[in-house]
Coordinates of C-alpha atoms and ligand atoms in Angstrom, one line a residue:
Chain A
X111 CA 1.2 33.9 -42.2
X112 CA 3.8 35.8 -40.4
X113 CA 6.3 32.5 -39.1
X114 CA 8.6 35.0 -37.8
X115 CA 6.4 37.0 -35.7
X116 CA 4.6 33.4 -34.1
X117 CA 8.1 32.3 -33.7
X118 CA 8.9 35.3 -31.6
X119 CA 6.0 35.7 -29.6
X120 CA 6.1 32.1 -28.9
X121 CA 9.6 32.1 -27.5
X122 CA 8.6 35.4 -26.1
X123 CA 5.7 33.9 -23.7
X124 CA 7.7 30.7 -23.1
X125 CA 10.5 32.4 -21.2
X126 CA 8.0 33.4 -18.8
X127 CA 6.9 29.9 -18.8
X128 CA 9.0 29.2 -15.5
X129 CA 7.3 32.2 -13.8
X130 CA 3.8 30.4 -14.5
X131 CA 4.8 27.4 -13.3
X132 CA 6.6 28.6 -10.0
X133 CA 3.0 30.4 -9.3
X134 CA 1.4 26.9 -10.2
X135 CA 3.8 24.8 -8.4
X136 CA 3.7 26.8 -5.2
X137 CA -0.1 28.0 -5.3
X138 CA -0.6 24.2 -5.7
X139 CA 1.9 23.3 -2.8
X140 CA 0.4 25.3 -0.2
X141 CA -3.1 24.5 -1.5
X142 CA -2.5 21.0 -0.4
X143 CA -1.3 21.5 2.5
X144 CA -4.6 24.1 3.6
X145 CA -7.0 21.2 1.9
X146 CA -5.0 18.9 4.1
X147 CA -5.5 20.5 7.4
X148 CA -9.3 21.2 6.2
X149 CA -9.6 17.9 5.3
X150 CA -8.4 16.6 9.1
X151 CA -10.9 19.4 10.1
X152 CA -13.4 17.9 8.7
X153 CA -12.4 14.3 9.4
X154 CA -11.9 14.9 13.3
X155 CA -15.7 15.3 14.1
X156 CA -15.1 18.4 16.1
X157 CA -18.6 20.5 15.6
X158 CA -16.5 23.7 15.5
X159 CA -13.6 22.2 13.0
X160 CA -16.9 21.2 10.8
X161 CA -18.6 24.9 10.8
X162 CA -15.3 26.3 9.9
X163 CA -14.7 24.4 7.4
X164 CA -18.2 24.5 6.1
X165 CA -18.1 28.0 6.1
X166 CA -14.6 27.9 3.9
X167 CA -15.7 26.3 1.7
X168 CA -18.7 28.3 1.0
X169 CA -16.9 31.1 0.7
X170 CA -14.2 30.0 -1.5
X171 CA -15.7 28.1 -3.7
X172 CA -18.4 30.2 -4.1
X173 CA -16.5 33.7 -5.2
X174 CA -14.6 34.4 -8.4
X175 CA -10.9 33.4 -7.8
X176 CA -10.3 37.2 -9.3
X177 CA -12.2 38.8 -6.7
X178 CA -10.5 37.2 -4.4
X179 CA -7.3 38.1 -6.0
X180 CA -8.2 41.5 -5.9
X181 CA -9.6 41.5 -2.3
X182 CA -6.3 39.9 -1.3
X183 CA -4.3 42.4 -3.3
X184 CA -5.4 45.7 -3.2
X185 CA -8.2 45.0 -0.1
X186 CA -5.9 43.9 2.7
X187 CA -3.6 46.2 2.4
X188 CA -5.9 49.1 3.7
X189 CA -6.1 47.9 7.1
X190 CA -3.3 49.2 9.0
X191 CA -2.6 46.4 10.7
X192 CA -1.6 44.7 8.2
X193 CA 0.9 47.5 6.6
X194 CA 2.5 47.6 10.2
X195 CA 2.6 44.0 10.5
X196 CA 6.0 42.6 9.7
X197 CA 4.7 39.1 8.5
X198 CA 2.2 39.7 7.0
X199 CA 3.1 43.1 4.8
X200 CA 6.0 41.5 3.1
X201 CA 3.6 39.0 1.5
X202 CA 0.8 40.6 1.2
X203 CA 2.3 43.8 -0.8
X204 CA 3.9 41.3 -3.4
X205 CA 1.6 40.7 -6.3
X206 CA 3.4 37.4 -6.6
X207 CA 3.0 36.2 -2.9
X208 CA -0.7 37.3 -3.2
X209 CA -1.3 35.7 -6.2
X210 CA 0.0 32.0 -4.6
X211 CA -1.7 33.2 -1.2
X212 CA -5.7 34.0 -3.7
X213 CA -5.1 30.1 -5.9
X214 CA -3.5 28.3 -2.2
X215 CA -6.6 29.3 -0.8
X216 CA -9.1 29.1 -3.3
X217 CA -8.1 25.6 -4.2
X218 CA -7.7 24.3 -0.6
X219 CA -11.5 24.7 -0.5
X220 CA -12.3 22.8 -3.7
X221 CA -9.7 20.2 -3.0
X222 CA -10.2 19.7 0.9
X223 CA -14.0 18.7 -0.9
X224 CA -12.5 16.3 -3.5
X225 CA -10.3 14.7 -0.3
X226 CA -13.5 14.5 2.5
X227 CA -15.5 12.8 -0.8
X228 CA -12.5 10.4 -1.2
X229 CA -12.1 9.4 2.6
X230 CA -15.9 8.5 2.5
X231 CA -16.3 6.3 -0.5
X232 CA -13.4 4.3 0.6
X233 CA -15.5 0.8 1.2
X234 CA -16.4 0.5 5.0
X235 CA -14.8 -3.0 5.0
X236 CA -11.6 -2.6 4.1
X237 CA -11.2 -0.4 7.0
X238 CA -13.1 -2.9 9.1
X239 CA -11.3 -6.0 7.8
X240 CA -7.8 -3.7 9.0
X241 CA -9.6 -2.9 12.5
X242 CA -10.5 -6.6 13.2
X243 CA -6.5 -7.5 12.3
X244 CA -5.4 -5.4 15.3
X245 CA -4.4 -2.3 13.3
X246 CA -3.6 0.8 15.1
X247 CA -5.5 3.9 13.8
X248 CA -2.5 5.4 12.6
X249 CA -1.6 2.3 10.6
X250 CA -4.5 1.6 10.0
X251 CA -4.9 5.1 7.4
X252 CA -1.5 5.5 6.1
X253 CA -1.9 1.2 5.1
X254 CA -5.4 0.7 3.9
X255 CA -8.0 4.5 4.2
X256 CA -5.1 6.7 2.8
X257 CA -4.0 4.7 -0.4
X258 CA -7.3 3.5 -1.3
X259 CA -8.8 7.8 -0.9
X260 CA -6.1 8.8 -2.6
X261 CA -6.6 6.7 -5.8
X262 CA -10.6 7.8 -5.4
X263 CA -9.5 11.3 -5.0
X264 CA -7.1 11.3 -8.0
X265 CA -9.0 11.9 -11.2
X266 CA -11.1 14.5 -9.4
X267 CA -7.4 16.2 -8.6
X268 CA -5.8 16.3 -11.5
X269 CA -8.8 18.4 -13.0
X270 CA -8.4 20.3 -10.3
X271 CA -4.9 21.5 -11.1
X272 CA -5.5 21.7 -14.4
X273 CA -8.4 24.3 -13.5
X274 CA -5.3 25.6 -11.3
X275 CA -2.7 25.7 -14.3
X276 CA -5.1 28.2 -16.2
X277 CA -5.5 30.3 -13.1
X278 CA -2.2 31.2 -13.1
X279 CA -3.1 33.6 -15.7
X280 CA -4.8 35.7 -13.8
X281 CA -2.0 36.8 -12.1
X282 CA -1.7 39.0 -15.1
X283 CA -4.0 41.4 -13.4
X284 CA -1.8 42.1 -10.4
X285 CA 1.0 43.2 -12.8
X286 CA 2.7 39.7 -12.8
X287 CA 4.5 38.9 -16.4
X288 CA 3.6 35.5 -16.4
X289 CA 2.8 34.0 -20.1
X290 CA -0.6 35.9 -19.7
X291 CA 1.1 39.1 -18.5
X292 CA 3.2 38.9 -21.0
X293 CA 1.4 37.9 -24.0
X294 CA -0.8 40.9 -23.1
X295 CA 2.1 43.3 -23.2
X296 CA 3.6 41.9 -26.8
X297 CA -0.4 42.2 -27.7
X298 CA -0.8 45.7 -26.7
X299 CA 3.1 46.7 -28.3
X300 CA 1.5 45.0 -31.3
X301 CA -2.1 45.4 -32.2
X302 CA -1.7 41.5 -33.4
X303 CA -3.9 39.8 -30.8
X304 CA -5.1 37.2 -32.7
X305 CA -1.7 35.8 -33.2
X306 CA -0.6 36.4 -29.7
X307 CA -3.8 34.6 -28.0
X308 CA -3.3 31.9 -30.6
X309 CA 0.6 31.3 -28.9
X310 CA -0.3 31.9 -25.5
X311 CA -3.5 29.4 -26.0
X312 CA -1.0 26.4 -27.5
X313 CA 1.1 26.7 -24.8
X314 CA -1.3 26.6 -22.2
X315 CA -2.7 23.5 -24.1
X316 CA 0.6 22.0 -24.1
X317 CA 1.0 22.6 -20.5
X318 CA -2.2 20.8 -19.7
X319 CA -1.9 18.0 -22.0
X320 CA 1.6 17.4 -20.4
X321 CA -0.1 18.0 -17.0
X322 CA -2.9 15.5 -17.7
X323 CA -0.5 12.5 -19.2
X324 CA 1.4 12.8 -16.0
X325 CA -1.8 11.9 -13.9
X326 CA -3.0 9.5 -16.6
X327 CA 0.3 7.7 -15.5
X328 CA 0.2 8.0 -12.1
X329 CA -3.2 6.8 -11.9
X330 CA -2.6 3.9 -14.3
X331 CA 0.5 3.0 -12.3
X332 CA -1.3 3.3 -9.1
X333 CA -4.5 0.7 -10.2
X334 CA -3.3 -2.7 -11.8
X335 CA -5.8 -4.0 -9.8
X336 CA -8.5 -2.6 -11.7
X337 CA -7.3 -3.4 -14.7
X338 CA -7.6 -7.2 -16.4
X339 CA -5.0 -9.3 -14.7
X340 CA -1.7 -9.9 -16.8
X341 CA -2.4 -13.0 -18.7
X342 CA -6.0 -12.1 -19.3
X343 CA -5.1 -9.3 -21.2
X344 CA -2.5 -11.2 -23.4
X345 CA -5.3 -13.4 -23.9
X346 CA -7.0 -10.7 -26.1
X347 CA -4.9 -10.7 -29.3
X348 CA -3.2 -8.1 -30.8
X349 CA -5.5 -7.0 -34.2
X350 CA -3.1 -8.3 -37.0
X351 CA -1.5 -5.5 -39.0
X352 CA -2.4 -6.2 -42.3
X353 CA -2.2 -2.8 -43.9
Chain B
X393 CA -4.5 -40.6 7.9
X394 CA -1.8 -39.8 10.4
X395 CA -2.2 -36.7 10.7
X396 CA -6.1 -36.6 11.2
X397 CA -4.8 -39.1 14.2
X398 CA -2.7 -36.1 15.6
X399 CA -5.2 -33.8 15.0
X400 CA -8.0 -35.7 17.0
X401 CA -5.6 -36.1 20.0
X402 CA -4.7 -32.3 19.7
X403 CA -8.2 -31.2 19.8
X404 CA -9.4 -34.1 22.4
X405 CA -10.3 -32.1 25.7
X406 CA -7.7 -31.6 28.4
X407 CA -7.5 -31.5 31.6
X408 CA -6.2 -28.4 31.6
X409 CA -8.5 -27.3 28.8
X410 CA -8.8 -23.5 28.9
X411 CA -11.8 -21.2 27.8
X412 CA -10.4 -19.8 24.4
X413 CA -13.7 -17.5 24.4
X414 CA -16.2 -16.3 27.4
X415 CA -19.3 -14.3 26.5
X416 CA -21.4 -13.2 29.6
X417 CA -25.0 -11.7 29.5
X418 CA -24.2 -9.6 25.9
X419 CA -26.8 -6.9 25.2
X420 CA -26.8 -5.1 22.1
X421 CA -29.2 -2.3 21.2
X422 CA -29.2 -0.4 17.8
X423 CA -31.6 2.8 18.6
X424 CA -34.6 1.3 19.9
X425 CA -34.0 -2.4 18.5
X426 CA -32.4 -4.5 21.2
X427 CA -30.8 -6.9 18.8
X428 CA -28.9 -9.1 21.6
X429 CA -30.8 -9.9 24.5
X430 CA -28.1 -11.4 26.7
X431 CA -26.3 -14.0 25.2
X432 CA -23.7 -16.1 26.5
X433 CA -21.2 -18.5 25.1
X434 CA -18.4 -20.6 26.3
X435 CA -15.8 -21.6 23.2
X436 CA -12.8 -24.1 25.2
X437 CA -9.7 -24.4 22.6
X438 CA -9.9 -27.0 20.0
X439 CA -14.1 -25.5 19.9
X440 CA -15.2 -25.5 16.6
X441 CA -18.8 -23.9 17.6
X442 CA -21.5 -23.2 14.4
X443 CA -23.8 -20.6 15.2
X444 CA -27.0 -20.7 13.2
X445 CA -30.3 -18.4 12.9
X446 CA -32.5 -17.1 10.5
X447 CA -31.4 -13.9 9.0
X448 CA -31.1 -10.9 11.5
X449 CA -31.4 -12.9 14.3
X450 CA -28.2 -10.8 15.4
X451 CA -25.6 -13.8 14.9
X452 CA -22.7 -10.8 13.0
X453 CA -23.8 -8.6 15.5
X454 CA -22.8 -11.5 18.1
X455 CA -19.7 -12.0 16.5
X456 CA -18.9 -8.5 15.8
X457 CA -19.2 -7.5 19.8
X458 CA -16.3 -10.0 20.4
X459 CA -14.2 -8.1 18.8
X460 CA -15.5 -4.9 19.3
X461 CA -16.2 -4.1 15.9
X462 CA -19.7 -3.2 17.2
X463 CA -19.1 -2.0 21.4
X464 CA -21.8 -4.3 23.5
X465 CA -23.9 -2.2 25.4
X466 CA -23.2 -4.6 28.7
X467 CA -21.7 -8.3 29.2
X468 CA -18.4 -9.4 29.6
X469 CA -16.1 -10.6 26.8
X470 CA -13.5 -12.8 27.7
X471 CA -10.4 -14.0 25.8
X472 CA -8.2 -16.6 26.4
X473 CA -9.1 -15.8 30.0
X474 CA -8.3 -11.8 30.0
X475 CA -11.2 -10.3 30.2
X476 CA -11.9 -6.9 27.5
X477 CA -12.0 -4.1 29.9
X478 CA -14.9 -1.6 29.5
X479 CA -15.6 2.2 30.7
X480 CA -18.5 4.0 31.0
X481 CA -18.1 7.1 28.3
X482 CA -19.7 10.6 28.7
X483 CA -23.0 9.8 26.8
X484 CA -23.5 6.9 29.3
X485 CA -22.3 4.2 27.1
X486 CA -19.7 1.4 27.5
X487 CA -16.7 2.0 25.5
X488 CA -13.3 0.2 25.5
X489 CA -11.5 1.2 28.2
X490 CA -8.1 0.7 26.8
X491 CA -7.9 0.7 22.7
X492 CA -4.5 -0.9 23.0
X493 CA -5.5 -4.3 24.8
X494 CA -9.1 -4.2 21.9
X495 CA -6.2 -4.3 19.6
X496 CA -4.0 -6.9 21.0
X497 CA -7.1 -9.3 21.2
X498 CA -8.2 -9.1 17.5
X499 CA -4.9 -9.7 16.5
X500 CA -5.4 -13.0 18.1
X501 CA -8.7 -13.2 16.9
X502 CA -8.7 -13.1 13.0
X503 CA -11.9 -12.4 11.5
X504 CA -12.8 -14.3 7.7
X505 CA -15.9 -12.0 6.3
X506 CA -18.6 -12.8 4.0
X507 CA -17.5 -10.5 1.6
X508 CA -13.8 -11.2 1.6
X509 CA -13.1 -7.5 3.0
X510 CA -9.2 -8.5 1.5
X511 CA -7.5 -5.6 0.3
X512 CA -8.3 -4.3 -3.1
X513 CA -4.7 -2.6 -3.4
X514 CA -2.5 -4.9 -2.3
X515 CA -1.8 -8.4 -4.3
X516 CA -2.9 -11.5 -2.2
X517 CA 0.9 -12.0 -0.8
X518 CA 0.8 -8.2 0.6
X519 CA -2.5 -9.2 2.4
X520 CA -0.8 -11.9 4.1
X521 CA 1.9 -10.3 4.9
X522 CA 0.2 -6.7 6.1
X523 CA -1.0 -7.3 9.8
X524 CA 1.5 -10.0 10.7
X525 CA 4.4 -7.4 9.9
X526 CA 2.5 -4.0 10.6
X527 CA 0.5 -5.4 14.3
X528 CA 3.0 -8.6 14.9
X529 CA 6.0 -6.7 14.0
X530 CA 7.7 -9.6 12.6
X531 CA 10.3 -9.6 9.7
X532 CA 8.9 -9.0 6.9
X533 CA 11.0 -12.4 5.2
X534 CA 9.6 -14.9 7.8
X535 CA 6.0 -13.4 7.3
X536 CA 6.7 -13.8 2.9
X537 CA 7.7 -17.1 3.5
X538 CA 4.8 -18.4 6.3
X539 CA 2.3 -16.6 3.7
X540 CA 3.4 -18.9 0.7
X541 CA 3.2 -21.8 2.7
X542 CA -0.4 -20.9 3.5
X543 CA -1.1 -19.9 0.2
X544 CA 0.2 -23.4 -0.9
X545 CA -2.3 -25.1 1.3
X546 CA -5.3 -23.1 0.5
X547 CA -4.1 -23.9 -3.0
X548 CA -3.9 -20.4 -4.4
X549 CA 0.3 -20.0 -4.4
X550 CA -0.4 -19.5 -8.4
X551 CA -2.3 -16.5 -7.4
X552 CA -0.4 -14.8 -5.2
X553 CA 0.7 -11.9 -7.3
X554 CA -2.8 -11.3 -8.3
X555 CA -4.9 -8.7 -6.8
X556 CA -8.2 -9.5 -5.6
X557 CA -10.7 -8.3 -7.7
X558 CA -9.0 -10.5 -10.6
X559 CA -9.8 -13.6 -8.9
X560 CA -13.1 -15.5 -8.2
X561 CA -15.1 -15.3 -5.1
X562 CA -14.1 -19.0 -3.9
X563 CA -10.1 -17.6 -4.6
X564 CA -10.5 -14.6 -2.6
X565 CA -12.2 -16.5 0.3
X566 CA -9.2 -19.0 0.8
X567 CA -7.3 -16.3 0.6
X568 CA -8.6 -14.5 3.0
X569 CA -8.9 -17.1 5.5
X570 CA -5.0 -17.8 4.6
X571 CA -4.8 -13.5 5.5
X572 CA -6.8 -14.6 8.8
X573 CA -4.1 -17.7 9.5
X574 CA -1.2 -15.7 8.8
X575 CA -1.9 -14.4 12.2
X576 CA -1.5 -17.3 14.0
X577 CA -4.5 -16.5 15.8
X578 CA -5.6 -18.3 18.8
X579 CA -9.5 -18.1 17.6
X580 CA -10.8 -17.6 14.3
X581 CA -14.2 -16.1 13.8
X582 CA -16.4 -16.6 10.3
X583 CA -19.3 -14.8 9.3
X584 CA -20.9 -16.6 7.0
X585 CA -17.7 -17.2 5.0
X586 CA -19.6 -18.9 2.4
X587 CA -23.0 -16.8 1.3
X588 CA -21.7 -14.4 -1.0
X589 CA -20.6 -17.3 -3.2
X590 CA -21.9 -19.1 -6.2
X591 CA -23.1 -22.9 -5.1
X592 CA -20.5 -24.6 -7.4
X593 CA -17.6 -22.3 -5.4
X594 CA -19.1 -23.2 -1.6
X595 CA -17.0 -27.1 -2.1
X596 CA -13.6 -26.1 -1.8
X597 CA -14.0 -23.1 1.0
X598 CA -15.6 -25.6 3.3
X599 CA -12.3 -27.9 2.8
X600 CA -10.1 -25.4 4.0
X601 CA -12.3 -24.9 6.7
X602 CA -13.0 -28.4 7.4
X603 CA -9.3 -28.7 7.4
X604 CA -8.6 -26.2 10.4
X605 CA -11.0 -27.9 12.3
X606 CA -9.1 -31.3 12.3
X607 CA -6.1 -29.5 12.8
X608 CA -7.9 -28.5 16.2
X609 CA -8.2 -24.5 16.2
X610 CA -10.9 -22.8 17.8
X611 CA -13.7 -21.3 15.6
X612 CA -16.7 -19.9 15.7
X613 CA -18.8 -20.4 12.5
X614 CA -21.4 -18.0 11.6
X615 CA -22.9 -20.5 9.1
X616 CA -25.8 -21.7 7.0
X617 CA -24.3 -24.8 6.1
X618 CA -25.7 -27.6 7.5
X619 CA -23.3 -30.2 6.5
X620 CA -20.6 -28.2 7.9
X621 CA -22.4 -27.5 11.5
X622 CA -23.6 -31.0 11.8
X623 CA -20.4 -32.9 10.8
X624 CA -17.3 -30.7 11.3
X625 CA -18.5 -28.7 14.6
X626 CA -18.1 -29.6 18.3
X627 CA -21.2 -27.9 19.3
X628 CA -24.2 -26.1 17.4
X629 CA -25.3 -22.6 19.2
X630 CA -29.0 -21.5 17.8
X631 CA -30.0 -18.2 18.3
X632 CA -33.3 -16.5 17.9
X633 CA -34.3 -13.0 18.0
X634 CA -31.4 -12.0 19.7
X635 CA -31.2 -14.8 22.2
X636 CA -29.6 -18.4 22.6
X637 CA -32.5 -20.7 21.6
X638 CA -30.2 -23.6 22.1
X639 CA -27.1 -25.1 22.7
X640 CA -25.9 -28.3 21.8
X641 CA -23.7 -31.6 20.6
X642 CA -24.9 -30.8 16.2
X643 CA -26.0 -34.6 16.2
X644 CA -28.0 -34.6 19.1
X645 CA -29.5 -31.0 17.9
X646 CA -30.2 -32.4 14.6
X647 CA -31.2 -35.4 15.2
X648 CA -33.8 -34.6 18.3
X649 CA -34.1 -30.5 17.9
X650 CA -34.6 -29.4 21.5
X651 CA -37.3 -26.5 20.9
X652 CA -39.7 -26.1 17.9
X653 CA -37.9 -22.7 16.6
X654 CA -34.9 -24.9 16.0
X655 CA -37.1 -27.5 14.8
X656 CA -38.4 -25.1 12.3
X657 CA -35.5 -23.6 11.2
X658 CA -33.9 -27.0 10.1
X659 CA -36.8 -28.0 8.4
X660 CA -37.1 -25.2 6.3
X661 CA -33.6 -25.9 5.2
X662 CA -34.3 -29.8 4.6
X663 CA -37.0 -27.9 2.1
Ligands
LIG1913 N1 -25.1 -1.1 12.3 C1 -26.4 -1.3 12.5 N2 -27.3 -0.4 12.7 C2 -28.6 -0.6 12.9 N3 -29.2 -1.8 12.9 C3 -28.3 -2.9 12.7 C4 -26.9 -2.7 12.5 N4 -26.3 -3.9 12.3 C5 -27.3 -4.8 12.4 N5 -28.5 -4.2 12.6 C6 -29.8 -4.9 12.8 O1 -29.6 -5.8 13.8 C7 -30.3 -7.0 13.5 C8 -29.4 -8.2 13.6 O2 -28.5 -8.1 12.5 P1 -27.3 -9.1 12.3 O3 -26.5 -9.3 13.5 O4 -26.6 -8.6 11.1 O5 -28.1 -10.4 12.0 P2 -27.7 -11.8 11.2 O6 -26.2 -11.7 11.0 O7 -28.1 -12.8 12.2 O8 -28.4 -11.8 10.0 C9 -31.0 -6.8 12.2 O9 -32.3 -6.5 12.4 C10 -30.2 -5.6 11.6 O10 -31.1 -4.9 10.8
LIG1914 MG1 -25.0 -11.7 9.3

């Protein structure tokens, strides 16, 4: 095995590490704020706020995020209004923008699902019980609805931005050297793709397994009551180490 | 001994006894199933009424129109004398006319559930202190220490960091009719606070509530205890297929049942 030529391709792909993560970070960022104004859609009971969002979600979960890429990328831009329109041109010609515009919509769609699912299984009763204490609407959600969904919604998230975190690759195709991009460029300078995948795949893992621990700790902070209360779990002694 | 002195001269009627609760004429329909057919009810303070009837005879639906957690279709719910205003929405039905004053009166009527309802995410000292900060507005220090008091005399203070699911049913009812007192509500309202627990944890629930009553607040006590309407309540209401059957001082009702539903239904407890 060639240690020298993993060693460099690793630290090759890794300094484009921060470019993947500022496409994650921001594709994620704007996703949640889309899936939360779907999700209030939704919510609000409006007929027309419901067909709309009916209607994207159909279409956004139900395409390839690449074709969407693509139709964002290289489809917008023939319509002259938008090549003469000064919003919308300067992110829409930028493979970058269009890449965090393609994953900010696609995963509103999935996400704004994963919240609507949330905000209904949260027990009728615990909403009643804050009703029948005189609770305003307002603090009504943000007390009892919202922190309750948001644990519901959680595990269904976080494999939501891992799905997201791989994604990011494909702004490859649009000529972005993120870790993808550029683990196809050393590839193609090389002929070694075996190698080069085999970098690009561990860090990618590493990424997600990183990603994952963080939500495995959120969500464990976020539910001691669904865990064994203290003492009961220091009633169940620890195995003695004999070996 | 003293105490139970003060208590019965707190709760002895007035002169200027006041209606704590006023129900007029309250209809009820879900679909095509007119579940209360008019029913009234007069609850004076110090009350401690039991309302008892077979299952779906629309005694939580009763209870639940108070405080508009289900909107009457007509009557007139009165508390403490101010009577819940009503408007006619688009589709024809009643609604509340202001959401505001609906929200005012259930904060002076807490509500104890069958199934606890107490906040799975919060430990039981941020149940207590939830409403009474968040709807009361009062500092948060005052409402910490009013809720360890309470917690004291429902005799779960040990549990007060816990959160609900880790305690047992009997636990989470005290504590949730400490949550209800923490409001210092003028009426409290109990649907049947204990059915959803085992026999052995029914004892010390009915203590607490056997307590309040001495102490001279105003309840009405969706029940199936017996014991409880016929020795701790001031008056027995019976209802029957969405109607008030009967009405009536528990030992006279039990001991001389004034219709034969009422007759039946008691025997078929004594069973
Ligand atoms: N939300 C609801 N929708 C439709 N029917 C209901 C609803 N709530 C109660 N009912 C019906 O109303 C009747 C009375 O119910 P309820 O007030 O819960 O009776 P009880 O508490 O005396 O057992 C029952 O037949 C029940 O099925
Ligand atoms: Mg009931």
């Amino acid at each position: 095995m060639d240690f020298d030529f993993y060693l460099s391709t690793m630290w090759s792909v890794l300094k484009a590490l921060p470019l993947t993560l500022e496409i994650w970070f921001f594709g994620i960022a704007f996703g949640l704020i889309i899936a939360t104004g779907l999700t209030w859609l939704r919510a609000s009971g409006h007929k027309l706020g419901e067909y709309f969002t009916r209607a994207y979600v159909f279409v956004f979960r139900g395409s390839p995020l690449l074709v969407q890429l693509y139709l964002i990328y290289f489809g917008l831009s023939q319509f002259d209004f938008v090549r003469h329109s000064p919003i919308l041109w300067p992110i829409l010609r930028d493979p970058m923008y269009c890449t965090i515009v393609a994953m900010a919509l696609n995963t509103a769609a999935y996400e704004s699902e994963i919240f609507r699912g949330a905000l209904r299984a949260v027990p009728v009763g615990q909403i009643e019980a804050a009703k029948a204490f005189g609770m305003p609407a307002f603090t009504r959600f943000r007390l009892v609805t919202l922190p309750i969904a948001l644990r519901l919604a959680l595990p269904a998230y976080s494999t939501e931005i891992i799905l997201m975190t791989k994604a990011t690759a494909l702004a490859s195709v649009v000529t972005i050297m993120e870790m993808m991009g550029t683990a196809q460029k050393i590839q193609h300078d090389t002929f070694r793709p075996i190698e080069v995948l085999t970098c690009a795949g561990v860090i990618y893992l590493l990424l997600n397994l990183s990603i994952a621990r963080l939500f495995a700790w959120v969500e464990y902070r976020l539910s001691p009551h669904l865990r064994p209360p203290p003492e009961q779990s220091q009633q169940i002694k620890p195995v003695p180490e004999v070996l | 001994m003293s105490a139970n002195v003060a208590a019965a001269a707190k709760a002895a009627p007035s002169p200027e006894d006041k209606s704590a609760i006023s129900v007029r004429d309250m209809r009820k329909c879900f679909g095509d199933h007119e579940v209360l057919k008019g029913i009234s009810l007069e609850a004076h303070k110090g009350d401690v009424i039991s309302i008892l009837g077979s299952s779906g005879s629309g005694k939580s639906t009763m209870l639940r129109c108070i405080n508009l957690l289900e909107t009457p279709d007509s009557g007139e719910v009165r508390v403490d004398g101010e009577l819940i205003r009503m408007k006619q929405a688009r589709d024809g039905r009643q609604m509340p006319a202001d959401i505001r004053q609906v929200e005012r009166i259930r904060a002076n009527l807490a509500m104890v559930f069958q199934s606890f309802n107490l906040w799975s995410h919060m430990t039981v000292l941020e149940n207590l202190v939830a409403a009474p900060t968040h709807v009361l507005k009062r500092p948060r220090a005052e409402c910490l220490e009013q809720a360890e008091a309470l917690l004291k005399r429902v005799g779960i203070w040990e549990r007060r960091n816990y959160y609900p699911p880790h305690m047992s049913g009997g636990q989470q009812q005290r504590a949730a009719i400490a949550r209800a007192l923490a409001m210092n509500p003028k009426v409290m309202l109990f649907d049947e606070p204990t059915s959803a627990l085992d026999p052995e944890l029914v004892g010390e629930v009915l203590r607490v509530m056997r307590s309040l009553a001495e102490e001279g607040r105003t309840m009405l006590v969706v029940t199936h205890e017996m014991g409880f309407a016929r020795d701790v309540s001031s008056k027995v209401m019976f209802l029957h297929k969405g109607e008030v059957d009967s009405v009536g001082e528990p030992k006279e009702m039990f001991a001389k049942p004034p219709t034969p539903q009422f007759k039946q239904f008691i025997a078929n407890f004594n069973k």
